């Protein structure tokens, strides 16, 4: 009798494994080439922003909804503000001698002498009420004529209006000029000012 031998049926998974076993090298090379192609595609493809116009419209809509409020207190603009009056614009023009100012100790010149030692910065009422004490430093540029060209606070700020009070006081002072080799020169000095409550 002739028996019909039936071959076992293979599943899809077994067929794939058998194919890979037969064509190992070809399968490896193909998978490697595909992987490299995908990497190169993502590496060198520029990004496209399709919704950039939508973002722009949202930003413009946001800007349209902004309300600008006027300041409630009348404050004098400080150095960081652009709102300068004509008088302040004239004051902001810096004397060309300021750039050439040097430290009298380093240059070997005599130190300037304060001709108005009784003019001292006073405590502001705000600083007194807050109990602020400490030492601040002013950079004072004194011209070859003895006039004060520029005063500014450097280093630690104490607050309570003490810096502005000290700056205003030193702008009013007069000094004898520094002398180097018999000639008056413009100098830059650091002046420590101590505020203490008695």
Short mmCIF file of the C-alpha atoms (twelve columns), coordinates in Angstrom:
data_MODEL
# 
_entry.id   MODEL 
# 
loop_
_atom_site.group_PDB 
_atom_site.id 
_atom_site.type_symbol 
_atom_site.label_atom_id 
_atom_site.label_alt_id 
_atom_site.label_comp_id 
_atom_site.label_asym_id 
_atom_site.label_seq_id 
_atom_site.Cartn_x 
_atom_site.Cartn_y 
_atom_site.Cartn_z 
_atom_site.pdbx_PDB_model_num 
ATOM 1   C CA . UNK A 1   0.000  0.000   0.000  1 
ATOM 2   C CA . UNK A 2   1.113  3.427   -0.759 1 
ATOM 3   C CA . UNK A 3   0.976  5.655   2.187  1 
ATOM 4   C CA . UNK A 4   0.734  9.325   1.673  1 
ATOM 5   C CA . UNK A 5   3.182  11.062  3.905  1 
ATOM 6   C CA . UNK A 6   2.051  14.516  4.723  1 
ATOM 7   C CA . UNK A 7   4.666  17.112  5.488  1 
ATOM 8   C CA . UNK A 8   4.129  19.013  8.664  1 
ATOM 9   C CA . UNK A 9   2.734  22.456  8.045  1 
ATOM 10  C CA . UNK A 10  4.897  25.271  9.228  1 
ATOM 11  C CA . UNK A 11  3.752  28.444  10.880 1 
ATOM 12  C CA . UNK A 12  4.650  31.867  9.548  1 
ATOM 13  C CA . UNK A 13  7.155  32.335  12.324 1 
ATOM 14  C CA . UNK A 14  8.924  29.088  11.491 1 
ATOM 15  C CA . UNK A 15  9.067  30.051  7.829  1 
ATOM 16  C CA . UNK A 16  10.700 33.398  8.701  1 
ATOM 17  C CA . UNK A 17  13.254 31.653  10.937 1 
ATOM 18  C CA . UNK A 18  14.043 29.138  8.220  1 
ATOM 19  C CA . UNK A 19  14.475 31.932  5.637  1 
ATOM 20  C CA . UNK A 20  16.811 33.848  7.954  1 
ATOM 21  C CA . UNK A 21  18.838 30.685  8.655  1 
ATOM 22  C CA . UNK A 22  19.286 30.035  4.920  1 
ATOM 23  C CA . UNK A 23  20.077 33.641  3.977  1 
ATOM 24  C CA . UNK A 24  21.884 34.917  7.055  1 
ATOM 25  C CA . UNK A 25  24.427 37.129  5.324  1 
ATOM 26  C CA . UNK A 26  21.933 38.646  2.925  1 
ATOM 27  C CA . UNK A 27  19.429 39.347  5.727  1 
ATOM 28  C CA . UNK A 28  22.100 41.012  7.908  1 
ATOM 29  C CA . UNK A 29  23.329 43.223  5.074  1 
ATOM 30  C CA . UNK A 30  19.776 44.242  4.139  1 
ATOM 31  C CA . UNK A 31  18.808 45.119  7.729  1 
ATOM 32  C CA . UNK A 32  22.049 47.084  8.200  1 
ATOM 33  C CA . UNK A 33  21.502 49.041  4.970  1 
ATOM 34  C CA . UNK A 34  17.905 49.880  5.958  1 
ATOM 35  C CA . UNK A 35  18.973 51.031  9.408  1 
ATOM 36  C CA . UNK A 36  21.721 53.243  7.950  1 
ATOM 37  C CA . UNK A 37  19.306 54.721  5.421  1 
ATOM 38  C CA . UNK A 38  16.826 55.621  8.194  1 
ATOM 39  C CA . UNK A 39  19.583 57.232  10.292 1 
ATOM 40  C CA . UNK A 40  20.875 59.263  7.339  1 
ATOM 41  C CA . UNK A 41  17.329 60.300  6.434  1 
ATOM 42  C CA . UNK A 42  16.647 61.704  9.941  1 
ATOM 43  C CA . UNK A 43  20.141 63.168  10.328 1 
ATOM 44  C CA . UNK A 44  20.172 65.232  7.143  1 
ATOM 45  C CA . UNK A 45  16.498 66.116  6.799  1 
ATOM 46  C CA . UNK A 46  15.828 69.709  7.857  1 
ATOM 47  C CA . UNK A 47  12.954 70.312  10.225 1 
ATOM 48  C CA . UNK A 48  9.895  71.944  8.731  1 
ATOM 49  C CA . UNK A 49  7.682  74.234  10.759 1 
ATOM 50  C CA . UNK A 50  4.328  73.989  9.084  1 
ATOM 51  C CA . UNK A 51  2.465  75.800  11.855 1 
ATOM 52  C CA . UNK A 52  4.783  78.825  12.164 1 
ATOM 53  C CA . UNK A 53  2.107  81.131  10.754 1 
ATOM 54  C CA . UNK A 54  -0.357 79.883  13.374 1 
ATOM 55  C CA . UNK A 55  2.151  80.686  16.136 1 
ATOM 56  C CA . UNK A 56  2.707  84.149  14.696 1 
ATOM 57  C CA . UNK A 57  -1.021 84.819  14.655 1 
ATOM 58  C CA . UNK A 58  -1.290 83.686  18.300 1 
ATOM 59  C CA . UNK A 59  1.610  85.956  19.310 1 
ATOM 60  C CA . UNK A 60  0.078  88.948  17.521 1 
ATOM 61  C CA . UNK A 61  -3.255 88.254  19.177 1 
ATOM 62  C CA . UNK A 62  -1.501 88.141  22.560 1 
ATOM 63  C CA . UNK A 63  0.248  91.444  21.934 1 
ATOM 64  C CA . UNK A 64  -3.063 93.051  20.951 1 
ATOM 65  C CA . UNK A 65  -4.513 92.112  24.349 1 
ATOM 66  C CA . UNK A 66  -1.735 93.761  26.403 1 
ATOM 67  C CA . UNK A 67  -2.814 96.816  28.352 1 
ATOM 68  C CA . UNK A 68  -0.233 99.401  29.301 1 
ATOM 69  C CA . UNK A 69  -0.830 101.099 32.626 1 
ATOM 70  C CA . UNK A 70  0.555  104.454 33.603 1 
ATOM 71  C CA . UNK A 71  2.736  104.443 36.738 1 
ATOM 72  C CA . UNK A 72  0.803  105.358 39.856 1 
ATOM 73  C CA . UNK A 73  3.614  107.185 41.659 1 
ATOM 74  C CA . UNK A 74  5.654  110.011 40.254 1 
ATOM 75  C CA . UNK A 75  9.157  108.585 40.484 1 
ATOM 76  C CA . UNK A 76  12.261 110.233 39.132 1 
ATOM 77  C CA . UNK A 77  13.837 108.007 36.453 1 
ATOM 78  C CA . UNK A 78  17.037 106.315 37.560 1 
ATOM 79  C CA . UNK A 79  20.077 105.390 35.456 1 
ATOM 80  C CA . UNK A 80  18.339 102.337 33.976 1 
ATOM 81  C CA . UNK A 81  15.393 104.301 32.552 1 
ATOM 82  C CA . UNK A 82  15.229 105.949 29.141 1 
ATOM 83  C CA . UNK A 83  12.775 108.670 30.211 1 
ATOM 84  C CA . UNK A 84  15.195 111.555 30.677 1 
ATOM 85  C CA . UNK A 85  14.259 115.195 30.750 1 
ATOM 86  C CA . UNK A 86  16.279 117.721 28.731 1 
ATOM 87  C CA . UNK A 87  18.098 118.841 31.883 1 
ATOM 88  C CA . UNK A 88  19.038 115.267 32.771 1 
ATOM 89  C CA . UNK A 89  20.182 114.620 29.194 1 
ATOM 90  C CA . UNK A 90  22.586 117.537 29.536 1 
ATOM 91  C CA . UNK A 91  23.828 116.155 32.863 1 
ATOM 92  C CA . UNK A 92  24.338 112.708 31.307 1 
ATOM 93  C CA . UNK A 93  26.874 114.072 28.806 1 
ATOM 94  C CA . UNK A 94  30.084 113.047 30.454 1 
ATOM 95  C CA . UNK A 95  33.102 115.290 30.702 1 
ATOM 96  C CA . UNK A 96  35.980 113.959 28.542 1 
ATOM 97  C CA . UNK A 97  38.306 114.272 31.543 1 
ATOM 98  C CA . UNK A 98  36.449 111.419 33.269 1 
ATOM 99  C CA . UNK A 99  37.943 108.839 30.889 1 
ATOM 100 C CA . UNK A 100 41.491 109.945 31.703 1 
ATOM 101 C CA . UNK A 101 41.049 109.911 35.493 1 
ATOM 102 C CA . UNK A 102 43.583 107.783 37.365 1 
ATOM 103 C CA . UNK A 103 44.114 106.678 40.936 1 
ATOM 104 C CA . UNK A 104 46.382 109.261 42.634 1 
ATOM 105 C CA . UNK A 105 48.191 106.584 44.672 1 
ATOM 106 C CA . UNK A 106 49.001 104.488 41.581 1 
ATOM 107 C CA . UNK A 107 50.104 107.490 39.502 1 
ATOM 108 C CA . UNK A 108 52.185 108.941 42.365 1 
ATOM 109 C CA . UNK A 109 50.167 112.161 42.649 1 
ATOM 110 C CA . UNK A 110 49.116 113.894 45.853 1 
ATOM 111 C CA . UNK A 111 45.678 113.026 47.180 1 
ATOM 112 C CA . UNK A 112 42.943 115.644 46.735 1 
ATOM 113 C CA . UNK A 113 41.959 117.484 49.913 1 
ATOM 114 C CA . UNK A 114 38.288 117.925 50.847 1 
ATOM 115 C CA . UNK A 115 37.697 121.698 51.156 1 
ATOM 116 C CA . UNK A 116 34.183 121.208 52.557 1 
ATOM 117 C CA . UNK A 117 34.596 118.577 55.306 1 
ATOM 118 C CA . UNK A 118 31.487 119.759 57.176 1 
ATOM 119 C CA . UNK A 119 29.234 118.866 54.226 1 
ATOM 120 C CA . UNK A 120 28.276 115.283 55.034 1 
ATOM 121 C CA . UNK A 121 25.494 113.004 53.808 1 
ATOM 122 C CA . UNK A 122 22.558 112.855 56.209 1 
ATOM 123 C CA . UNK A 123 20.353 109.925 57.120 1 
ATOM 124 C CA . UNK A 124 17.142 109.757 55.129 1 
ATOM 125 C CA . UNK A 125 13.910 109.322 57.096 1 
ATOM 126 C CA . UNK A 126 13.285 106.044 55.257 1 
ATOM 127 C CA . UNK A 127 16.692 104.643 56.257 1 
ATOM 128 C CA . UNK A 128 16.141 105.719 59.885 1 
ATOM 129 C CA . UNK A 129 12.735 104.061 60.042 1 
ATOM 130 C CA . UNK A 130 14.172 100.854 58.564 1 
ATOM 131 C CA . UNK A 131 17.199 100.972 60.895 1 
ATOM 132 C CA . UNK A 132 19.684 100.679 58.020 1 
ATOM 133 C CA . UNK A 133 23.359 100.926 59.006 1 
ATOM 134 C CA . UNK A 134 26.579 100.036 57.238 1 
ATOM 135 C CA . UNK A 135 29.338 101.286 54.987 1 
ATOM 136 C CA . UNK A 136 29.001 102.158 51.339 1 
ATOM 137 C CA . UNK A 137 31.671 103.250 48.859 1 
ATOM 138 C CA . UNK A 138 31.495 106.133 46.406 1 
ATOM 139 C CA . UNK A 139 33.692 106.539 43.358 1 
ATOM 140 C CA . UNK A 140 34.395 110.274 43.046 1 
ATOM 141 C CA . UNK A 141 36.138 111.752 40.012 1 
ATOM 142 C CA . UNK A 142 37.778 115.075 40.845 1 
ATOM 143 C CA . UNK A 143 38.893 117.358 38.008 1 
ATOM 144 C CA . UNK A 144 42.191 119.211 37.759 1 
ATOM 145 C CA . UNK A 145 40.223 122.301 38.835 1 
ATOM 146 C CA . UNK A 146 38.944 120.646 42.043 1 
ATOM 147 C CA . UNK A 147 35.345 120.303 40.892 1 
ATOM 148 C CA . UNK A 148 33.562 116.961 41.142 1 
ATOM 149 C CA . UNK A 149 32.919 115.545 37.660 1 
ATOM 150 C CA . UNK A 150 31.151 112.325 38.566 1 
ATOM 151 C CA . UNK A 151 29.971 110.483 41.660 1 
ATOM 152 C CA . UNK A 152 28.574 106.979 41.701 1 
ATOM 153 C CA . UNK A 153 28.009 104.234 44.223 1 
ATOM 154 C CA . UNK A 154 30.201 101.149 43.816 1 
ATOM 155 C CA . UNK A 155 29.991 97.931  45.757 1 
ATOM 156 C CA . UNK A 156 27.347 97.213  48.380 1 
ATOM 157 C CA . UNK A 157 24.083 99.192  48.299 1 
ATOM 158 C CA . UNK A 158 22.502 99.977  51.657 1 
ATOM 159 C CA . UNK A 159 19.109 101.114 50.357 1 
ATOM 160 C CA . UNK A 160 16.671 103.497 51.986 1 
ATOM 161 C CA . UNK A 161 17.807 106.368 49.750 1 
ATOM 162 C CA . UNK A 162 21.262 106.540 51.400 1 
ATOM 163 C CA . UNK A 163 23.161 106.070 48.137 1 
ATOM 164 C CA . UNK A 164 21.367 108.949 46.413 1 
ATOM 165 C CA . UNK A 165 21.811 111.192 49.463 1 
ATOM 166 C CA . UNK A 166 25.561 110.483 49.518 1 
ATOM 167 C CA . UNK A 167 25.889 111.031 45.758 1 
ATOM 168 C CA . UNK A 168 24.042 114.353 45.939 1 
ATOM 169 C CA . UNK A 169 26.195 115.491 48.878 1 
ATOM 170 C CA . UNK A 170 29.494 114.668 47.153 1 
ATOM 171 C CA . UNK A 171 28.401 116.394 43.925 1 
ATOM 172 C CA . UNK A 172 28.223 119.668 45.929 1 
ATOM 173 C CA . UNK A 173 31.687 119.301 47.501 1 
ATOM 174 C CA . UNK A 174 34.870 121.094 46.408 1 
ATOM 175 C CA . UNK A 175 38.377 119.649 46.558 1 
ATOM 176 C CA . UNK A 176 41.915 120.836 46.063 1 
ATOM 177 C CA . UNK A 177 43.196 119.079 42.932 1 
ATOM 178 C CA . UNK A 178 45.751 116.269 42.922 1 
ATOM 179 C CA . UNK A 179 49.228 117.370 41.850 1 
ATOM 180 C CA . UNK A 180 51.581 115.267 39.742 1 
ATOM 181 C CA . UNK A 181 55.002 116.712 38.842 1 
ATOM 182 C CA . UNK A 182 53.788 120.213 39.650 1 
ATOM 183 C CA . UNK A 183 50.626 120.010 37.507 1 
ATOM 184 C CA . UNK A 184 47.032 119.442 38.629 1 
ATOM 185 C CA . UNK A 185 45.479 116.236 37.237 1 
ATOM 186 C CA . UNK A 186 42.052 114.592 37.163 1 
ATOM 187 C CA . UNK A 187 41.834 111.682 39.603 1 
ATOM 188 C CA . UNK A 188 39.451 108.956 40.668 1 
ATOM 189 C CA . UNK A 189 39.160 108.237 44.402 1 
ATOM 190 C CA . UNK A 190 37.104 105.736 46.402 1 
ATOM 191 C CA . UNK A 191 35.434 107.254 49.451 1 
ATOM 192 C CA . UNK A 192 33.986 104.931 52.130 1 
ATOM 193 C CA . UNK A 193 30.964 106.400 53.950 1 
ATOM 194 C CA . UNK A 194 29.762 104.837 57.187 1 
ATOM 195 C CA . UNK A 195 26.157 105.265 58.310 1 
ATOM 196 C CA . UNK A 196 25.468 104.585 61.981 1 
ATOM 197 C CA . UNK A 197 22.399 105.301 64.082 1 
ATOM 198 C CA . UNK A 198 23.163 107.062 67.406 1 
# 
